[in-house]
Amino acid sequence: MERNDTQKTLATWFNFKFRLLIGGIVVGLLSGSVVVLFRFVLEESLERVLEFYHYQLRHMWIVPLWFVILVIVGWVTGMTVKKQPAISGSGIPQVKAVLQNKLNMNWWKALTAKFLGGAISIGSGLSLGREGPSIQIGALTAQGFSRLMSKSKTEENILITCGASAGLAAAFNAPIAGVIFALEEIHLNFSPLILIASLASSLVADFVSKEFFGMSPVFHFMNVGPVPLNQYVHLLILGIIVGIMGVVFNKSIYAFQDFYLKMTWLPAPYRPILPFVMSGALGLSMPLLLGGGNGLVNDLITDSFSLKFLLVILILKFLFTMFSYGSSAPGGIFLPMLVIGALIGVMYSKFINGLWGMPVLSESSFLILAMAGYLTASLKAPITGIILITEMTGNFTNLLSTGVVCLVAYMTAELFRSHPVYEVLLERFLHQRKASGETEQSSSKVILEVPILQGSRLDGTQIKDFQWPAHCLIVSVKRGSDEKIPDGQMLLLAGDYLNILTSDRHAAYVHDCLKEPAGQSTDWIQGIPNEKT
């Protein structure tokens, strides 16, 4: 039986390439449609909630009843997360765990729970974004399609990547950023096969999104010109500022997660009640802080806020985001990060303009630059930061200046030894699962694709000279457009892609053992994990 499973996996690997493009298109249509529905529910829910807060200000007797409802909704959200732990937070670490064969989810239960939980949390006004849930919803939809069509585990992983890229594309009308994020942050390599499939999926999802929501970008900025070259010194300063603030954001996320975990006197299902009650207080006093905040970003350009008021908004938005995400309520951190970055950019330009007594710096330009830099510092994904903000604003005039800010922000985060936020959140999620005794066992076969990077230990090494981990077999080596059947004498080179056959049970162990030799960064991991048998 196991031999037949291996033969089927190998046969599928050598034949499935012709079906991958079609699969990507179908996944883009399915995932894009589900995410568009999710986005519509969020926007309608939040709009109705904001209208209800205005109504409460005229009928104060409703306020106590509303807070009782928020407590109940917070408890329901907590119970949903308790029953389906994989839907907590943004969902991006969970998608990464699935692709690394460290997590197995019931796609239908997780999909429905994430959809409803995310709609309740974000639609009620918690400071959470739609991008993380959209990525997980897209990935789960793709996984469901794969399971229903009886795809191999290897093809399923690629379709999950396609679903993730489609989810981001539909959430933000950003198809190229969806592809780049899926490859740079989730799949962790730029395999040509996965690139083409993800691109097809992302473009189809973006078409579905634009058909429903229109052609306008998420953020509407008018008359944004290029930053003059004589102002580039400000880009360096801004990059350092958002780089430091991005590090602070990451460390605060972990600190607030620990804060909730230390609340042993409060059972986990009751913890989301705290941010829900906070949303009620802010809804009555400062409703512009509710939700992800894309409306607030547009308001920063159209309305004139004082520097002191912006500082208050920044502090409150930051703390509200920490309390919301730390509670494990379903929702992402992309949009709140962008809002915080936008606030920093506007505050910096207002401060400089105030010093000179004239509008020296463009507030809209520095708002855009700070968003990209802040996102880069937190995610450690500069290409995603540049492309995503460019697509979300529909402005391509500041690519050079955006690149400068993102580079400086990235290097600043490097100097502080900050690690990518989703990598750390993944490790924390897996650690909690291990502590609670949640594991999955499987014996199906899977093919891992491992890229060899320039200067790595495998670069320039013969296959026979490297001690490969147990329970794996190199079935082919892709070099350029050729796919070679390897032997022990074959010299591995940078740019090669190793296709390695292993069992689903050992895939995570094999993947982790080969990360460092292949040149993938592991400086944030304390040692190579031990094999679990």
Coordinates of C-alpha atoms in Angstrom, one line a residue:
M1 CA 0.0 0.0 0.0
E2 CA 2.8 2.4 0.9
R3 CA 4.7 1.5 -2.3
N4 CA 1.6 2.4 -4.4
D5 CA 1.2 5.7 -2.5
T6 CA 4.8 6.5 -3.3
Q7 CA 4.4 5.6 -7.0
K8 CA 1.2 7.7 -7.2
T9 CA 3.0 10.7 -5.6
L10 CA 5.9 10.5 -8.0
A11 CA 3.6 10.1 -11.0
T12 CA 1.6 13.0 -9.9
W13 CA 4.7 15.2 -9.5
F14 CA 5.9 14.6 -13.0
N15 CA 2.4 15.1 -14.6
F16 CA 0.7 17.7 -12.5
K17 CA 2.5 20.7 -14.0
F18 CA 0.1 20.9 -16.9
R19 CA -2.9 21.0 -14.5
L20 CA -1.4 23.6 -12.1
L21 CA -2.3 26.7 -14.1
I22 CA -6.0 25.5 -14.4
G23 CA -6.0 24.7 -10.7
G24 CA -4.7 28.2 -9.9
I25 CA -7.4 29.8 -12.0
V26 CA -10.2 27.8 -10.3
V27 CA -8.7 28.5 -6.9
G28 CA -8.6 32.2 -7.7
L29 CA -12.3 32.2 -8.7
L30 CA -13.4 30.2 -5.6
S31 CA -11.1 31.9 -3.0
G32 CA -11.7 35.3 -4.5
S33 CA -15.5 34.9 -4.3
V34 CA -15.4 33.8 -0.7
V35 CA -13.0 36.6 0.3
V36 CA -15.1 39.2 -1.5
L37 CA -18.2 38.0 0.4
F38 CA -16.2 38.2 3.6
R39 CA -15.0 41.7 2.8
F40 CA -18.6 42.8 2.0
V41 CA -19.9 41.4 5.3
L42 CA -17.1 43.2 7.2
E43 CA -17.7 46.6 5.6
E44 CA -21.5 46.4 5.9
S45 CA -21.2 45.2 9.6
L46 CA -18.8 48.0 10.6
E47 CA -20.8 50.6 8.8
R48 CA -24.0 49.5 10.7
V49 CA -22.2 49.4 14.0
L50 CA -20.9 53.0 13.5
E51 CA -24.4 54.2 12.7
F52 CA -25.6 52.5 15.8
Y53 CA -23.0 54.3 17.9
H54 CA -24.3 57.6 16.5
Y55 CA -27.8 56.5 17.4
Q56 CA -26.7 55.6 21.0
L57 CA -25.4 59.2 21.5
R58 CA -29.0 60.4 21.0
H59 CA -30.5 57.6 23.1
M60 CA -28.2 57.0 26.0
W61 CA -30.5 54.5 27.7
I62 CA -29.4 51.9 25.0
V63 CA -25.7 52.1 26.1
P64 CA -25.8 49.6 29.0
L65 CA -27.7 47.1 26.9
W66 CA -25.1 47.5 24.1
F67 CA -22.3 46.7 26.5
V68 CA -24.1 43.6 27.7
I69 CA -24.3 42.5 24.0
L70 CA -20.6 43.2 23.6
V71 CA -19.7 41.0 26.6
I72 CA -21.8 38.2 25.1
V73 CA -20.3 38.6 21.7
G74 CA -16.8 38.6 23.2
W75 CA -17.6 35.4 25.0
V76 CA -19.0 33.8 21.9
T77 CA -15.8 34.8 20.0
G78 CA -13.7 33.3 22.7
M79 CA -15.6 30.0 22.7
T80 CA -15.3 29.8 18.9
V81 CA -11.5 30.2 19.2
K82 CA -11.4 27.6 22.0
K83 CA -13.2 25.0 19.8
Q84 CA -11.1 26.0 16.7
P85 CA -7.7 27.2 17.9
A86 CA -6.4 27.4 14.4
I87 CA -8.6 30.4 13.6
S88 CA -7.0 32.7 16.3
G89 CA -5.3 35.9 15.3
S90 CA -4.5 36.7 11.7
G91 CA -4.3 33.1 10.4
I92 CA -1.1 33.6 8.4
P93 CA 1.1 31.7 10.9
Q94 CA -1.4 28.8 10.7
V95 CA -1.2 28.8 6.8
K96 CA 2.6 28.7 7.1
A97 CA 2.3 25.8 9.6
V98 CA 0.1 23.8 7.1
L99 CA 2.6 24.4 4.3
Q100 CA 5.4 23.2 6.6
N101 CA 3.4 20.1 7.5
K102 CA 3.2 21.1 11.1
L103 CA -0.5 21.6 11.3
N104 CA -3.5 19.8 9.9
M105 CA -6.9 21.6 9.9
N106 CA -10.4 20.5 9.1
W107 CA -10.8 22.9 6.3
W108 CA -14.6 23.2 6.5
K109 CA -14.8 23.8 10.2
A110 CA -11.9 26.2 10.2
L111 CA -13.3 28.1 7.2
T112 CA -16.8 28.6 8.6
A113 CA -15.3 29.5 12.1
K114 CA -12.8 31.9 10.7
F115 CA -15.4 33.6 8.4
L116 CA -17.9 34.0 11.3
G117 CA -15.3 34.8 14.0
G118 CA -13.6 37.4 11.8
A119 CA -16.8 39.0 10.8
I120 CA -17.9 39.3 14.4
S121 CA -14.5 40.6 15.6
I122 CA -13.7 43.1 12.9
G123 CA -17.3 44.0 12.2
S124 CA -17.9 44.9 15.8
G125 CA -15.0 47.4 15.7
L126 CA -12.0 45.6 17.1
S127 CA -8.7 47.1 15.8
L128 CA -8.0 44.2 13.5
G129 CA -7.5 43.9 9.8
R130 CA -9.2 41.8 7.1
E131 CA -6.0 40.7 5.3
G132 CA -4.9 37.9 7.6
P133 CA -8.4 36.3 7.8
S134 CA -8.7 36.8 4.0
I135 CA -5.4 35.0 3.4
Q136 CA -6.4 32.1 5.7
I137 CA -9.9 31.9 4.2
G138 CA -8.4 31.9 0.7
A139 CA -6.0 29.1 1.7
L140 CA -8.8 27.0 3.4
T141 CA -11.0 27.4 0.4
A142 CA -8.1 26.1 -1.8
Q143 CA -7.5 23.3 0.6
G144 CA -11.2 22.3 0.4
F145 CA -11.1 22.3 -3.4
S146 CA -8.0 20.2 -3.3
R147 CA -9.5 17.7 -0.9
L148 CA -12.8 17.5 -2.9
M149 CA -10.8 16.9 -6.1
S150 CA -8.5 14.3 -4.4
K151 CA -5.3 16.1 -5.2
S152 CA -2.0 14.9 -3.9
K153 CA -0.5 16.5 -0.8
T154 CA 2.2 18.2 -2.9
E155 CA -0.4 19.8 -5.3
E156 CA -2.6 20.7 -2.3
N157 CA 0.3 22.7 -0.8
I158 CA 0.8 24.6 -4.0
L159 CA -3.0 25.3 -4.3
I160 CA -3.0 26.5 -0.7
T161 CA -0.3 29.0 -1.7
C162 CA -2.5 30.1 -4.6
G163 CA -5.4 30.5 -2.3
A164 CA -3.4 32.7 0.1
S165 CA -2.3 34.9 -2.7
A166 CA -5.9 35.1 -4.0
G167 CA -7.0 36.1 -0.5
L168 CA -4.7 39.0 -0.2
A169 CA -5.4 40.1 -3.8
A170 CA -9.2 40.2 -3.2
A171 CA -8.8 41.8 0.2
F172 CA -6.7 44.8 -1.0
N173 CA -7.2 44.9 -4.8
A174 CA -3.5 44.1 -5.0
P175 CA -2.8 41.1 -7.2
I176 CA 1.0 41.5 -7.6
A177 CA 1.4 42.0 -3.9
G178 CA -0.7 38.9 -3.3
V179 CA 1.7 36.8 -5.3
I180 CA 4.9 38.4 -3.8
F181 CA 3.6 38.0 -0.3
A182 CA 2.6 34.4 -0.8
L183 CA 6.1 33.6 -2.2
E184 CA 8.2 35.9 0.0
E185 CA 6.4 35.4 3.3
I186 CA 4.3 32.2 3.2
H187 CA 6.0 29.7 0.7
L188 CA 9.5 31.2 1.3
N189 CA 10.8 30.6 -2.2
F190 CA 10.2 31.9 -5.8
S191 CA 9.7 28.6 -7.6
P192 CA 8.6 29.4 -11.2
L193 CA 5.8 26.8 -11.1
I194 CA 4.4 28.3 -7.9
L195 CA 4.9 31.8 -9.3
I196 CA 2.8 31.1 -12.4
A197 CA 0.0 29.3 -10.5
S198 CA -0.1 32.0 -7.8
L199 CA -0.2 34.8 -10.4
A200 CA -3.1 33.2 -12.2
S201 CA -5.0 32.7 -9.0
S202 CA -4.2 36.3 -7.8
L203 CA -5.3 37.9 -11.1
V204 CA -8.6 36.0 -11.2
A205 CA -9.3 36.9 -7.5
D206 CA -8.5 40.6 -8.2
F207 CA -10.9 40.5 -11.2
V208 CA -13.7 39.1 -9.0
S209 CA -12.9 41.8 -6.4
K210 CA -12.9 44.7 -8.9
E211 CA -16.1 43.4 -10.5
F212 CA -17.8 43.7 -7.1
F213 CA -16.1 46.7 -5.4
G214 CA -15.0 48.7 -8.5
M215 CA -11.7 49.7 -9.9
S216 CA -10.7 52.2 -7.3
P217 CA -7.7 51.4 -5.0
V218 CA -8.2 50.9 -1.3
F219 CA -6.7 54.3 -0.4
H220 CA -7.7 57.3 -2.4
F221 CA -4.9 59.9 -2.7
M222 CA -5.1 62.7 -5.2
N223 CA -2.2 64.7 -6.7
V224 CA 0.7 62.7 -5.0
G225 CA 3.9 63.8 -6.7
P226 CA 7.4 62.4 -6.4
V227 CA 9.5 63.3 -3.5
P228 CA 12.2 65.9 -4.6
L229 CA 15.8 64.6 -4.5
N230 CA 16.8 67.3 -2.1
Q231 CA 14.4 65.9 0.5
Y232 CA 15.9 62.4 0.5
V233 CA 17.6 63.0 3.8
H234 CA 14.2 63.0 5.3
L235 CA 13.6 59.6 3.8
L236 CA 16.6 58.3 5.8
I237 CA 15.3 59.8 9.0
L238 CA 11.8 58.5 8.4
G239 CA 13.1 55.0 7.6
I240 CA 15.0 54.9 10.9
I241 CA 11.9 56.1 12.8
V242 CA 9.5 53.6 11.3
G243 CA 12.1 50.9 11.6
I244 CA 12.4 51.4 15.3
M245 CA 8.6 51.7 15.7
G246 CA 8.2 48.4 13.7
V247 CA 10.5 46.7 16.2
V248 CA 8.4 48.1 19.0
F249 CA 5.2 46.9 17.4
N250 CA 6.5 43.3 17.1
K251 CA 7.8 43.2 20.7
S252 CA 4.5 44.7 21.9
I253 CA 2.5 42.0 20.1
Y254 CA 4.4 39.3 21.9
A255 CA 4.2 41.1 25.2
F256 CA 0.4 41.5 25.0
Q257 CA 0.0 37.8 24.1
D258 CA 2.0 36.9 27.2
F259 CA -0.1 39.4 29.2
Y260 CA -3.2 37.5 28.3
L261 CA -1.6 34.1 28.9
K262 CA -0.6 35.3 32.4
M263 CA -4.2 36.1 33.2
T264 CA -4.7 32.6 34.6
W265 CA -7.6 33.8 36.7
L266 CA -9.6 34.6 33.5
P267 CA -10.4 31.5 31.3
A268 CA -9.4 31.9 27.6
P269 CA -13.0 32.2 26.3
Y270 CA -13.5 35.3 28.4
R271 CA -10.4 37.2 27.3
P272 CA -11.8 38.7 24.0
I273 CA -14.4 40.4 26.2
L274 CA -11.8 43.0 27.2
P275 CA -11.2 44.4 23.6
F276 CA -14.9 44.2 22.8
V277 CA -15.7 46.4 25.8
M278 CA -12.9 48.7 24.8
S279 CA -14.5 49.0 21.3
G280 CA -17.7 50.1 23.0
A281 CA -16.0 52.8 24.9
L282 CA -14.1 54.0 21.9
G283 CA -17.2 53.8 19.7
L284 CA -18.9 56.3 21.9
S285 CA -15.9 58.6 22.3
M286 CA -13.6 58.2 19.3
P287 CA -15.3 56.0 16.6
L288 CA -12.6 56.7 14.0
L289 CA -10.4 54.2 15.9
L290 CA -12.8 51.3 15.3
G291 CA -12.0 48.6 12.8
G292 CA -8.9 48.1 10.7
G293 CA -8.6 51.8 9.9
N294 CA -8.5 52.2 6.1
G295 CA -11.1 55.0 6.5
L296 CA -8.9 56.8 9.0
V297 CA -6.0 56.7 6.5
N298 CA -8.2 58.5 3.9
D299 CA -9.3 61.0 6.6
L300 CA -5.7 61.9 7.4
I301 CA -5.4 63.4 3.9
T302 CA -8.9 65.0 3.6
D303 CA -9.1 66.4 7.2
S304 CA -6.6 68.6 9.0
F305 CA -5.7 67.2 12.4
S306 CA -3.4 68.9 14.9
L307 CA -0.1 67.2 15.8
K308 CA -1.2 66.7 19.4
F309 CA -4.5 65.0 18.3
L310 CA -2.5 62.7 15.9
L311 CA -0.3 61.7 18.8
V312 CA -3.4 60.8 20.9
I313 CA -4.8 58.8 18.0
L314 CA -1.5 57.0 17.5
I315 CA -1.2 55.9 21.1
L316 CA -4.8 54.8 21.4
K317 CA -4.8 53.0 18.0
F318 CA -1.5 51.2 19.0
L319 CA -2.8 50.1 22.4
F320 CA -6.3 49.1 21.0
T321 CA -4.5 47.0 18.4
M322 CA -2.4 45.2 21.0
F323 CA -5.4 44.4 23.3
S324 CA -7.4 43.2 20.3
Y325 CA -4.8 41.0 18.7
G326 CA -3.4 39.7 22.0
S327 CA -6.8 38.3 23.0
S328 CA -6.6 35.8 20.1
A329 CA -9.7 37.2 18.5
P330 CA -9.8 36.3 14.7
G331 CA -8.3 39.3 12.8
G332 CA -5.1 40.5 11.2
I333 CA -2.6 43.2 11.9
F334 CA -1.9 44.4 8.3
L335 CA -4.4 47.3 8.3
P336 CA -3.7 48.5 11.9
M337 CA 0.0 48.5 11.0
L338 CA -0.6 50.6 7.9
V339 CA -2.7 53.0 9.9
I340 CA 0.0 53.4 12.6
G341 CA 2.6 53.8 9.8
A342 CA 0.4 56.4 8.1
L343 CA 0.1 58.3 11.4
I344 CA 3.8 58.4 11.9
G345 CA 4.4 59.7 8.3
V346 CA 1.8 62.5 8.7
M347 CA 3.1 63.4 12.1
Y348 CA 6.7 63.6 10.8
S349 CA 5.8 65.8 7.8
K350 CA 3.6 68.1 10.0
F351 CA 6.5 68.4 12.5
I352 CA 9.0 69.3 9.8
N353 CA 6.6 71.7 8.1
G354 CA 5.9 73.3 11.5
L355 CA 9.7 73.9 12.1
W356 CA 10.0 75.6 8.7
G357 CA 6.7 77.5 9.0
M358 CA 5.7 76.3 5.5
P359 CA 4.6 73.1 3.8
V360 CA 8.0 71.8 2.9
L361 CA 7.1 68.1 2.9
S362 CA 4.1 66.5 1.3
E363 CA 1.9 64.9 4.0
S364 CA 0.3 62.4 1.5
S365 CA 3.7 61.3 0.1
F366 CA 5.2 60.8 3.6
L367 CA 2.1 59.0 4.7
I368 CA 2.5 56.5 1.9
L369 CA 6.3 56.1 2.5
A370 CA 5.8 55.5 6.2
M371 CA 3.2 52.8 5.7
A372 CA 5.5 50.9 3.4
G373 CA 8.5 51.3 5.7
Y374 CA 6.5 50.3 8.9
L375 CA 5.2 47.2 7.2
T376 CA 8.6 46.3 6.0
A377 CA 10.2 46.7 9.5
S378 CA 7.6 44.4 11.0
L379 CA 7.3 41.7 8.3
K380 CA 11.0 41.9 7.2
A381 CA 9.5 41.6 3.6
P382 CA 10.6 44.7 1.7
I383 CA 9.4 43.7 -1.7
T384 CA 5.9 43.0 -0.3
G385 CA 6.0 46.4 1.5
I386 CA 6.9 48.3 -1.7
I387 CA 4.5 46.5 -4.0
L388 CA 1.5 46.3 -1.6
I389 CA 1.5 50.0 -0.8
T390 CA 2.0 50.9 -4.4
E391 CA -1.0 48.9 -5.5
M392 CA -3.2 49.9 -2.5
T393 CA -2.6 53.6 -3.3
G394 CA -2.6 53.3 -7.1
N395 CA 0.5 55.6 -7.1
F396 CA 3.6 54.6 -8.9
T397 CA 5.5 57.9 -8.8
N398 CA 7.4 57.2 -5.6
L399 CA 8.8 53.8 -6.2
L400 CA 12.4 55.0 -5.7
S401 CA 11.6 56.9 -2.5
T402 CA 9.5 54.0 -1.2
G403 CA 12.4 51.6 -1.8
V404 CA 14.8 53.9 0.1
V405 CA 12.5 54.1 3.1
C406 CA 11.8 50.3 3.1
L407 CA 15.5 49.5 2.8
V408 CA 16.4 51.8 5.7
A409 CA 13.6 50.5 7.8
Y410 CA 14.6 46.9 7.1
M411 CA 18.3 47.6 8.0
T412 CA 17.2 49.4 11.2
A413 CA 15.1 46.3 12.2
E414 CA 18.1 44.1 11.4
L415 CA 20.3 46.2 13.7
F416 CA 17.9 45.6 16.5
R417 CA 17.9 41.8 15.7
S418 CA 14.1 41.9 15.1
H419 CA 12.7 38.8 13.5
P420 CA 9.7 38.6 11.0
V421 CA 6.6 38.9 13.0
Y422 CA 4.8 36.0 11.4
E423 CA 7.7 33.7 11.9
V424 CA 7.8 34.4 15.6
L425 CA 4.0 34.1 15.8
L426 CA 4.2 30.8 14.1
E427 CA 6.8 29.5 16.6
R428 CA 4.7 30.7 19.5
F429 CA 1.5 29.1 18.0
L430 CA 3.3 25.8 17.6
H431 CA 4.8 26.0 21.1
Q432 CA 1.4 26.5 22.6
R433 CA 0.0 23.5 20.6
K434 CA 2.9 21.3 21.8
A435 CA 2.3 22.4 25.4
S436 CA -1.3 21.5 25.1
G437 CA -0.5 18.1 23.5
E438 CA -2.1 18.8 20.1
T439 CA -0.3 16.8 17.4
E440 CA -1.2 15.1 14.1
Q441 CA 0.1 11.9 12.7
S442 CA -0.1 11.0 9.0
S443 CA 1.7 8.5 6.7
S444 CA 0.9 10.0 3.3
K445 CA 3.7 11.0 1.0
V446 CA 4.6 14.6 0.1
I447 CA 7.3 16.2 -2.1
L448 CA 9.1 19.1 -0.6
E449 CA 10.7 21.7 -2.9
V450 CA 13.9 23.1 -1.4
P451 CA 15.7 26.0 -3.2
I452 CA 19.5 26.2 -2.8
L453 CA 20.7 29.8 -2.2
Q454 CA 24.0 31.4 -3.2
G455 CA 26.8 30.7 -0.7
S456 CA 24.9 28.0 1.3
R457 CA 26.5 24.8 2.5
L458 CA 24.7 22.8 -0.3
D459 CA 26.0 25.2 -3.0
G460 CA 28.9 23.5 -4.7
T461 CA 28.4 20.2 -2.7
Q462 CA 28.1 16.7 -4.3
I463 CA 25.0 14.9 -3.1
K464 CA 27.1 12.0 -1.7
D465 CA 29.2 14.4 0.4
F466 CA 26.2 15.7 2.4
Q467 CA 24.6 13.9 5.4
W468 CA 20.9 14.1 4.5
P469 CA 18.3 13.7 7.2
A470 CA 16.5 10.4 7.6
H471 CA 13.2 9.6 5.9
C472 CA 13.8 11.5 2.7
L473 CA 14.8 10.9 -0.9
I474 CA 15.9 13.3 -3.6
V475 CA 13.8 12.4 -6.6
S476 CA 14.8 15.2 -9.0
V477 CA 16.8 18.4 -9.2
K478 CA 15.3 21.3 -11.2
R479 CA 18.1 23.4 -12.8
G480 CA 16.8 26.2 -15.0
S481 CA 14.2 24.7 -17.4
D482 CA 15.7 21.2 -17.0
E483 CA 14.7 18.6 -14.5
K484 CA 17.5 16.1 -13.7
I485 CA 17.4 12.7 -12.0
P486 CA 20.2 12.9 -9.5
D487 CA 22.9 10.5 -8.4
G488 CA 25.5 10.7 -5.7
Q489 CA 28.1 12.4 -8.0
M490 CA 25.8 15.3 -9.0
L491 CA 27.1 18.7 -7.9
L492 CA 24.5 20.9 -6.4
L493 CA 24.5 24.6 -7.4
A494 CA 22.9 27.8 -6.3
G495 CA 19.6 28.2 -8.0
D496 CA 18.8 24.5 -8.0
Y497 CA 15.5 23.3 -6.6
L498 CA 15.6 19.9 -4.8
N499 CA 12.4 17.9 -5.0
I500 CA 12.5 15.7 -2.0
L501 CA 10.1 12.8 -1.3
T502 CA 9.2 12.1 2.3
S503 CA 6.2 11.2 4.4
D504 CA 3.8 13.8 5.7
R505 CA 4.7 12.6 9.2
H506 CA 8.4 13.5 8.8
A507 CA 8.0 16.5 6.4
A508 CA 8.4 19.1 9.1
Y509 CA 11.5 17.5 10.4
V510 CA 13.1 17.2 7.0
H511 CA 12.1 20.8 6.1
D512 CA 13.7 22.2 9.3
C513 CA 16.9 20.2 8.9
L514 CA 17.5 21.5 5.4
K515 CA 16.7 25.2 6.0
E516 CA 20.1 26.2 7.2
P517 CA 22.2 24.0 4.7
A518 CA 20.1 25.4 1.8
G519 CA 20.8 29.0 2.9
Q520 CA 17.4 29.9 4.5
S521 CA 17.8 32.2 7.5
T522 CA 17.4 30.3 10.8
D523 CA 19.1 32.8 13.2
W524 CA 15.9 33.1 15.2
I525 CA 15.6 29.4 15.8
Q526 CA 17.4 27.9 18.8
G527 CA 18.9 24.8 17.2
I528 CA 17.6 22.2 14.8
P529 CA 14.4 20.5 16.1
N530 CA 14.6 16.9 17.1
E531 CA 12.8 14.4 15.0
K532 CA 9.5 13.1 16.3
T533 CA 8.8 9.5 15.5

